[in-house]
């Protein structure tokens, strides 16, 4: 009988990753830093984070942390939001080019002109926008609390909703409120097609379809549950279904599989099987860049004091109005 060696093969690559983890840990302690990550980050970035959450949870963490340095593994508007809520902290982002189509397609000067055309309207902006757009808004919302917040506004007040029209239309259907939209959308959620979803539903008739509200209306109508990334994760735990078709960026599947591995999660592919269901901005952050930004304490989010103070007001109002 051949003897089986008990020695486990360790690849040079895994040793390299281990070293990188250790080096990040040393710097994290040295600088009293916290690593915050969104669910759309690469699995290895999520795994090294101190906290992984949706936009609302990440905002709360950024506001309440005792750390001196926040390394924000998400996109630029999220890191900016952390700075707005914790201006005394140093906020770093591993890759300064991590943008967002919603934020980038809503320039502050055009938004100002849009608001000026509707002077009697109350301005509600989705958190996926720049600090300069936040500063012009009366109230900020996330996909997690948008309906809850709109429901609290006086019934006779006309409302502008920016920059995500798909989220806005969903909020309008849920709340019964007529909203005037800025015409923006997310490049990832727009890559999902009804035809592909119908084929998946036919293939997996027992699967529950769960969707992010940034998806288009026809896809949301074919879904069983709609919610923010955290709400989708909670739904997989609370539902009796054993299989889910997940209509959002597939980074969230990492958490779903970790937290409830007995269930099955099917990622929604982009059009023609392209990889456009992955957010090209979120995925710019890597372990190497986290290490580099902790070493050099850059790139850093810098916002001038006047803008910070103006952008803080609608953010603070959101946190006060939100459960
Ligand atoms: P959540 O607030 O649901 O995490 O969404 C953020 C986002 O950018 C979705 O594309
Ligand atoms: Fe922006 Fe869409 Fe990426 Fe979310 S998934 S950060 S909305 S581009």
Short mmCIF file of C-alpha atoms and ligand atoms in Angstrom, two decimals:
data_model
loop_
_atom_site.label_atom_id
_atom_site.label_comp_id
_atom_site.label_asym_id
_atom_site.label_seq_id
_atom_site.Cartn_x
_atom_site.Cartn_y
_atom_site.Cartn_z
CA UNK A 1 0.00 0.00 0.00
CA UNK A 2 1.35 3.44 -0.91
CA UNK A 3 1.91 5.78 2.03
CA UNK A 4 0.01 9.08 1.70
CA UNK A 5 2.00 12.14 2.70
CA UNK A 6 0.24 14.32 5.29
CA UNK A 7 2.19 17.40 4.17
CA UNK A 8 -0.14 20.01 2.64
CA UNK A 9 1.18 21.71 -0.50
CA UNK A 10 1.37 25.48 0.02
CA UNK A 11 1.67 27.51 -3.18
CA UNK A 12 4.03 30.51 -3.43
CA UNK A 13 0.96 32.56 -4.31
CA UNK A 14 -0.84 31.69 -1.06
CA UNK A 15 2.33 32.52 0.93
CA UNK A 16 2.42 35.87 -0.89
CA UNK A 17 -1.23 36.59 0.02
CA UNK A 18 -0.58 35.57 3.63
CA UNK A 19 2.39 37.98 3.83
CA UNK A 20 0.25 40.75 2.38
CA UNK A 21 -2.49 40.08 4.95
CA UNK A 22 0.09 40.29 7.75
CA UNK A 23 1.62 43.48 6.40
CA UNK A 24 -1.84 45.09 6.13
CA UNK A 25 -2.60 44.02 9.71
CA UNK A 26 0.60 45.60 11.03
CA UNK A 27 -0.21 48.93 9.35
CA UNK A 28 -3.86 48.77 10.35
CA UNK A 29 -2.82 48.52 14.02
CA UNK A 30 0.01 51.06 13.73
CA UNK A 31 -2.27 53.76 12.28
CA UNK A 32 -5.37 52.81 14.31
CA UNK A 33 -7.14 52.27 10.98
CA UNK A 34 -10.43 50.59 10.13
CA UNK A 35 -11.06 48.95 6.75
CA UNK A 36 -14.65 49.36 5.58
CA UNK A 37 -15.79 47.43 2.50
CA UNK A 38 -18.89 47.26 0.35
CA UNK A 39 -20.42 43.91 -0.66
CA UNK A 40 -19.33 44.45 -4.27
CA UNK A 41 -15.64 44.24 -3.42
CA UNK A 42 -13.56 41.24 -4.46
CA UNK A 43 -13.93 38.38 -1.94
CA UNK A 44 -10.36 38.78 -0.64
CA UNK A 45 -10.97 42.48 0.01
CA UNK A 46 -14.21 41.69 1.87
CA UNK A 47 -12.37 39.07 3.92
CA UNK A 48 -9.72 41.48 5.17
CA UNK A 49 -12.20 44.23 6.07
CA UNK A 50 -13.23 45.06 9.64
CA UNK A 51 -16.78 45.60 8.43
CA UNK A 52 -18.68 44.83 5.20
CA UNK A 53 -22.06 46.43 4.58
CA UNK A 54 -24.45 48.36 2.36
CA UNK A 55 -24.22 52.13 1.86
CA UNK A 56 -26.36 52.97 4.89
CA UNK A 57 -24.50 50.64 7.26
CA UNK A 58 -21.13 51.84 5.97
CA UNK A 59 -22.15 55.47 6.53
CA UNK A 60 -23.14 54.68 10.11
CA UNK A 61 -19.88 52.84 10.73
CA UNK A 62 -17.85 55.70 9.28
CA UNK A 63 -19.66 58.16 11.54
CA UNK A 64 -19.30 56.15 14.73
CA UNK A 65 -15.83 54.61 14.47
CA UNK A 66 -13.08 55.42 17.00
CA UNK A 67 -10.39 54.76 14.39
CA UNK A 68 -8.12 57.63 13.28
CA UNK A 69 -7.93 56.40 9.69
CA UNK A 70 -10.69 54.95 7.49
CA UNK A 71 -9.63 52.88 4.48
CA UNK A 72 -12.75 52.86 2.35
CA UNK A 73 -12.93 49.89 -0.02
CA UNK A 74 -15.83 50.97 -2.15
CA UNK A 75 -16.27 53.74 -4.70
CA UNK A 76 -15.37 57.42 -4.50
CA UNK A 77 -18.79 58.76 -3.42
CA UNK A 78 -18.80 56.28 -0.52
CA UNK A 79 -15.37 57.42 0.70
CA UNK A 80 -16.49 61.03 0.31
CA UNK A 81 -19.57 60.24 2.39
CA UNK A 82 -17.33 58.80 5.13
CA UNK A 83 -15.34 62.06 5.11
CA UNK A 84 -18.52 64.16 5.26
CA UNK A 85 -19.69 62.21 8.31
CA UNK A 86 -16.26 61.99 9.98
CA UNK A 87 -14.41 65.13 8.84
CA UNK A 88 -11.78 64.87 11.59
CA UNK A 89 -10.63 61.46 10.32
CA UNK A 90 -8.21 60.67 7.54
CA UNK A 91 -10.20 58.87 4.84
CA UNK A 92 -8.24 56.85 2.28
CA UNK A 93 -9.46 55.10 -0.84
CA UNK A 94 -7.24 52.39 -2.39
CA UNK A 95 -7.97 53.58 -5.95
CA UNK A 96 -9.01 57.18 -6.60
CA UNK A 97 -10.43 56.16 -10.00
CA UNK A 98 -13.15 54.05 -8.39
CA UNK A 99 -16.08 56.12 -9.66
CA UNK A 100 -19.75 55.30 -10.23
CA UNK A 101 -21.84 55.95 -13.34
CA UNK A 102 -24.65 57.41 -11.24
CA UNK A 103 -22.40 59.93 -9.51
CA UNK A 104 -20.30 60.69 -12.60
CA UNK A 105 -23.32 61.29 -14.86
CA UNK A 106 -24.77 63.90 -12.51
CA UNK A 107 -22.35 66.87 -12.66
CA UNK A 108 -22.93 69.51 -9.97
CA UNK A 109 -23.41 72.42 -12.42
CA UNK A 110 -26.04 70.56 -14.48
CA UNK A 111 -27.73 69.43 -11.30
CA UNK A 112 -27.87 73.04 -10.11
CA UNK A 113 -29.61 74.05 -13.36
CA UNK A 114 -32.03 71.10 -13.00
CA UNK A 115 -32.94 72.19 -9.44
CA UNK A 116 -33.29 75.81 -10.59
CA UNK A 117 -35.91 74.69 -13.15
CA UNK A 118 -37.96 73.23 -10.25
CA UNK A 119 -37.57 75.86 -7.50
CA UNK A 120 -40.60 74.74 -5.46
CA UNK A 121 -39.42 71.08 -5.24
CA UNK A 122 -37.90 69.27 -2.30
CA UNK A 123 -34.62 67.69 -3.48
CA UNK A 124 -33.98 64.06 -2.50
CA UNK A 125 -30.69 62.58 -3.75
CA UNK A 126 -29.60 58.99 -3.68
CA UNK A 127 -26.31 58.63 -1.79
CA UNK A 128 -24.65 57.59 -5.11
CA UNK A 129 -23.77 61.21 -5.95
CA UNK A 130 -20.88 63.60 -5.37
CA UNK A 131 -20.42 65.80 -2.29
CA UNK A 132 -21.21 68.81 -4.52
CA UNK A 133 -24.60 67.29 -5.44
CA UNK A 134 -25.27 66.30 -1.84
CA UNK A 135 -24.63 69.91 -0.82
CA UNK A 136 -27.48 71.03 -3.13
CA UNK A 137 -29.92 68.44 -1.77
CA UNK A 138 -32.44 68.70 1.05
CA UNK A 139 -32.24 65.02 1.96
CA UNK A 140 -30.05 62.02 1.06
CA UNK A 141 -31.36 58.46 0.91
CA UNK A 142 -29.94 55.01 0.23
CA UNK A 143 -31.63 52.07 -1.45
CA UNK A 144 -32.25 50.74 2.04
CA UNK A 145 -34.25 53.69 3.41
CA UNK A 146 -35.52 55.57 0.30
CA UNK A 147 -39.17 54.49 0.61
CA UNK A 148 -39.19 55.02 4.39
CA UNK A 149 -37.87 58.58 3.98
CA UNK A 150 -40.10 59.62 1.06
CA UNK A 151 -43.11 58.43 3.08
CA UNK A 152 -42.20 60.94 5.81
CA UNK A 153 -42.29 63.98 3.48
CA UNK A 154 -45.43 66.19 3.41
CA UNK A 155 -47.90 64.76 0.87
CA UNK A 156 -48.38 68.08 -0.96
CA UNK A 157 -44.65 68.77 -1.48
CA UNK A 158 -43.39 68.12 -5.05
CA UNK A 159 -40.14 66.09 -5.04
CA UNK A 160 -37.09 65.92 -7.31
CA UNK A 161 -35.32 62.56 -7.18
CA UNK A 162 -31.73 62.14 -8.42
CA UNK A 163 -29.63 60.58 -9.83
CA UNK A 164 -31.02 57.02 -10.25
CA UNK A 165 -34.24 56.93 -12.25
CA UNK A 166 -34.77 53.17 -11.78
CA UNK A 167 -34.54 53.44 -8.00
CA UNK A 168 -36.72 56.57 -8.17
CA UNK A 169 -39.44 54.81 -10.17
CA UNK A 170 -39.44 51.90 -7.73
CA UNK A 171 -39.71 54.31 -4.77
CA UNK A 172 -42.57 56.07 -6.55
CA UNK A 173 -44.45 52.79 -7.06
CA UNK A 174 -43.88 51.76 -3.43
CA UNK A 175 -44.81 55.10 -1.88
CA UNK A 176 -47.50 56.23 -4.31
CA UNK A 177 -45.67 59.59 -4.61
CA UNK A 178 -45.17 61.28 -7.96
CA UNK A 179 -41.47 62.15 -8.36
CA UNK A 180 -39.58 64.17 -10.97
CA UNK A 181 -36.44 62.29 -12.02
CA UNK A 182 -32.90 63.07 -12.99
CA UNK A 183 -32.28 60.64 -15.89
CA UNK A 184 -29.41 58.54 -14.46
CA UNK A 185 -28.84 54.79 -14.19
CA UNK A 186 -26.26 52.24 -13.07
CA UNK A 187 -24.16 50.59 -15.80
CA UNK A 188 -24.18 47.26 -13.95
CA UNK A 189 -27.90 46.92 -13.22
CA UNK A 190 -28.76 48.18 -16.72
CA UNK A 191 -26.81 45.22 -18.15
CA UNK A 192 -29.50 42.76 -16.99
CA UNK A 193 -32.04 41.67 -19.59
CA UNK A 194 -35.59 40.40 -19.22
CA UNK A 195 -34.94 37.62 -21.73
CA UNK A 196 -32.01 36.24 -19.74
CA UNK A 197 -34.01 36.41 -16.50
CA UNK A 198 -36.98 34.55 -18.04
CA UNK A 199 -34.64 31.80 -19.26
CA UNK A 200 -33.15 31.47 -15.75
CA UNK A 201 -36.61 31.35 -14.17
CA UNK A 202 -37.61 28.56 -16.56
CA UNK A 203 -34.43 26.64 -15.78
CA UNK A 204 -34.83 27.07 -11.99
CA UNK A 205 -38.61 27.30 -11.41
CA UNK A 206 -38.20 26.86 -7.64
CA UNK A 207 -35.74 29.76 -7.29
CA UNK A 208 -36.72 33.00 -5.57
CA UNK A 209 -35.72 36.08 -7.60
CA UNK A 210 -34.20 38.81 -5.43
CA UNK A 211 -33.25 42.15 -6.98
CA UNK A 212 -31.61 45.47 -6.20
CA UNK A 213 -33.92 48.47 -6.90
CA UNK A 214 -31.35 49.92 -9.34
CA UNK A 215 -32.66 47.30 -11.83
CA UNK A 216 -35.14 48.37 -14.49
CA UNK A 217 -38.86 48.16 -13.82
CA UNK A 218 -39.52 45.14 -16.11
CA UNK A 219 -36.95 43.10 -14.15
CA UNK A 220 -38.26 44.22 -10.76
CA UNK A 221 -41.75 43.16 -11.85
CA UNK A 222 -40.41 39.64 -12.45
CA UNK A 223 -38.74 39.58 -9.00
CA UNK A 224 -40.11 38.18 -5.74
CA UNK A 225 -38.18 40.51 -3.43
CA UNK A 226 -36.54 43.93 -3.93
CA UNK A 227 -34.06 45.56 -1.55
CA UNK A 228 -30.62 47.02 -0.85
CA UNK A 229 -27.61 44.69 -0.77
CA UNK A 230 -28.00 44.10 3.00
CA UNK A 231 -31.72 43.48 2.61
CA UNK A 232 -31.02 40.92 -0.14
CA UNK A 233 -28.56 39.17 2.17
CA UNK A 234 -31.10 39.13 5.01
CA UNK A 235 -33.78 37.85 2.65
CA UNK A 236 -31.69 34.75 1.84
CA UNK A 237 -31.65 33.99 5.58
CA UNK A 238 -35.31 34.71 6.29
CA UNK A 239 -36.83 33.06 3.22
CA UNK A 240 -37.71 29.35 3.10
CA UNK A 241 -36.37 29.14 -0.46
CA UNK A 242 -33.26 27.03 -1.00
CA UNK A 243 -32.24 28.68 -4.27
CA UNK A 244 -31.99 32.33 -5.32
CA UNK A 245 -31.45 34.17 -8.59
CA UNK A 246 -29.60 37.31 -7.51
CA UNK A 247 -30.10 40.47 -9.61
CA UNK A 248 -27.26 42.64 -8.48
CA UNK A 249 -23.46 42.80 -8.63
CA UNK A 250 -22.15 39.28 -7.90
CA UNK A 251 -19.75 40.41 -5.12
CA UNK A 252 -22.66 39.93 -2.70
CA UNK A 253 -22.72 36.19 -3.46
CA UNK A 254 -19.48 35.78 -1.51
CA UNK A 255 -21.20 36.87 1.72
CA UNK A 256 -24.32 34.85 0.93
CA UNK A 257 -22.28 31.67 0.37
CA UNK A 258 -20.23 32.29 3.54
CA UNK A 259 -23.18 33.01 5.77
CA UNK A 260 -25.56 30.35 4.44
CA UNK A 261 -23.62 27.76 2.41
CA UNK A 262 -26.49 25.25 2.35
CA UNK A 263 -28.46 27.41 -0.08
CA UNK A 264 -27.75 27.98 -3.77
CA UNK A 265 -27.14 31.41 -5.31
CA UNK A 266 -27.28 32.00 -9.04
CA UNK A 267 -25.68 35.18 -10.30
CA UNK A 268 -27.51 37.17 -12.93
CA UNK A 269 -25.21 37.39 -15.98
CA UNK A 270 -24.74 40.53 -18.05
CA UNK A 271 -25.95 40.77 -21.65
CA UNK A 272 -24.50 38.09 -23.97
CA UNK A 273 -22.58 36.55 -21.07
CA UNK A 274 -20.26 39.59 -20.77
CA UNK A 275 -18.69 40.37 -17.40
CA UNK A 276 -20.51 43.69 -17.23
CA UNK A 277 -22.49 42.41 -14.21
CA UNK A 278 -19.30 43.19 -12.21
CA UNK A 279 -18.90 46.83 -11.22
CA UNK A 280 -15.73 47.98 -13.02
CA UNK A 281 -15.18 50.69 -10.40
CA UNK A 282 -15.72 48.67 -7.23
CA UNK A 283 -13.36 45.99 -8.52
CA UNK A 284 -10.46 48.44 -8.91
CA UNK A 285 -9.60 48.04 -5.22
CA UNK A 286 -7.14 45.22 -4.46
CA UNK A 287 -5.16 43.96 -1.47
CA UNK A 288 -2.00 45.43 -2.98
CA UNK A 289 -3.63 48.87 -3.23
CA UNK A 290 -4.94 48.61 0.35
CA UNK A 291 -1.39 47.90 1.54
CA UNK A 292 0.00 50.73 -0.55
CA UNK A 293 -2.55 53.28 0.65
CA UNK A 294 -1.99 52.31 4.30
CA UNK A 295 1.80 52.65 3.79
CA UNK A 296 1.70 56.04 2.09
CA UNK A 297 -1.55 57.26 3.70
CA UNK A 298 -2.77 58.18 0.24
CA UNK A 299 -4.80 58.67 -1.90
CA UNK A 300 -6.73 60.70 0.65
CA UNK A 301 -10.21 62.20 0.30
CA UNK A 302 -9.97 65.97 0.74
CA UNK A 303 -13.09 68.17 0.72
CA UNK A 304 -13.10 71.88 1.50
CA UNK A 305 -14.75 72.87 4.77
CA UNK A 306 -17.60 74.86 3.24
CA UNK A 307 -18.62 71.95 0.98
CA UNK A 308 -18.23 69.48 3.85
CA UNK A 309 -20.58 71.47 6.05
CA UNK A 310 -23.21 71.87 3.34
CA UNK A 311 -23.07 68.19 2.33
CA UNK A 312 -23.28 67.13 5.99
CA UNK A 313 -26.75 68.65 6.53
CA UNK A 314 -28.83 66.37 4.20
CA UNK A 315 -26.71 63.36 5.25
CA UNK A 316 -27.31 64.08 8.92
CA UNK A 317 -31.02 64.53 8.26
CA UNK A 318 -31.09 61.12 6.56
CA UNK A 319 -29.48 59.45 9.57
CA UNK A 320 -31.93 61.16 11.94
CA UNK A 321 -35.01 60.18 9.85
CA UNK A 322 -33.85 56.63 9.21
CA UNK A 323 -34.48 53.66 11.49
P1 LIG B 1 -26.46 49.43 -1.50
O1 LIG B 1 -26.68 50.67 -0.71
O2 LIG B 1 -27.67 48.58 -1.61
O3 LIG B 1 -25.31 48.68 -0.92
O4 LIG B 1 -26.10 49.82 -2.99
C1 LIG B 1 -24.98 50.53 -3.37
C2 LIG B 1 -24.75 50.47 -4.81
O5 LIG B 1 -23.90 51.14 -5.34
C3 LIG B 1 -25.57 49.59 -5.61
O6 LIG B 1 -25.13 49.60 -6.92
FE1 LIG B 2 -22.26 52.79 -9.11
FE2 LIG B 2 -23.53 50.80 -10.30
FE3 LIG B 2 -21.06 50.43 -9.42
FE4 LIG B 2 -23.09 50.69 -7.67
S1 LIG B 2 -22.79 49.04 -9.13
S2 LIG B 2 -21.11 51.69 -7.56
S3 LIG B 2 -24.37 52.17 -8.75
S4 LIG B 2 -21.69 51.84 -11.06
#
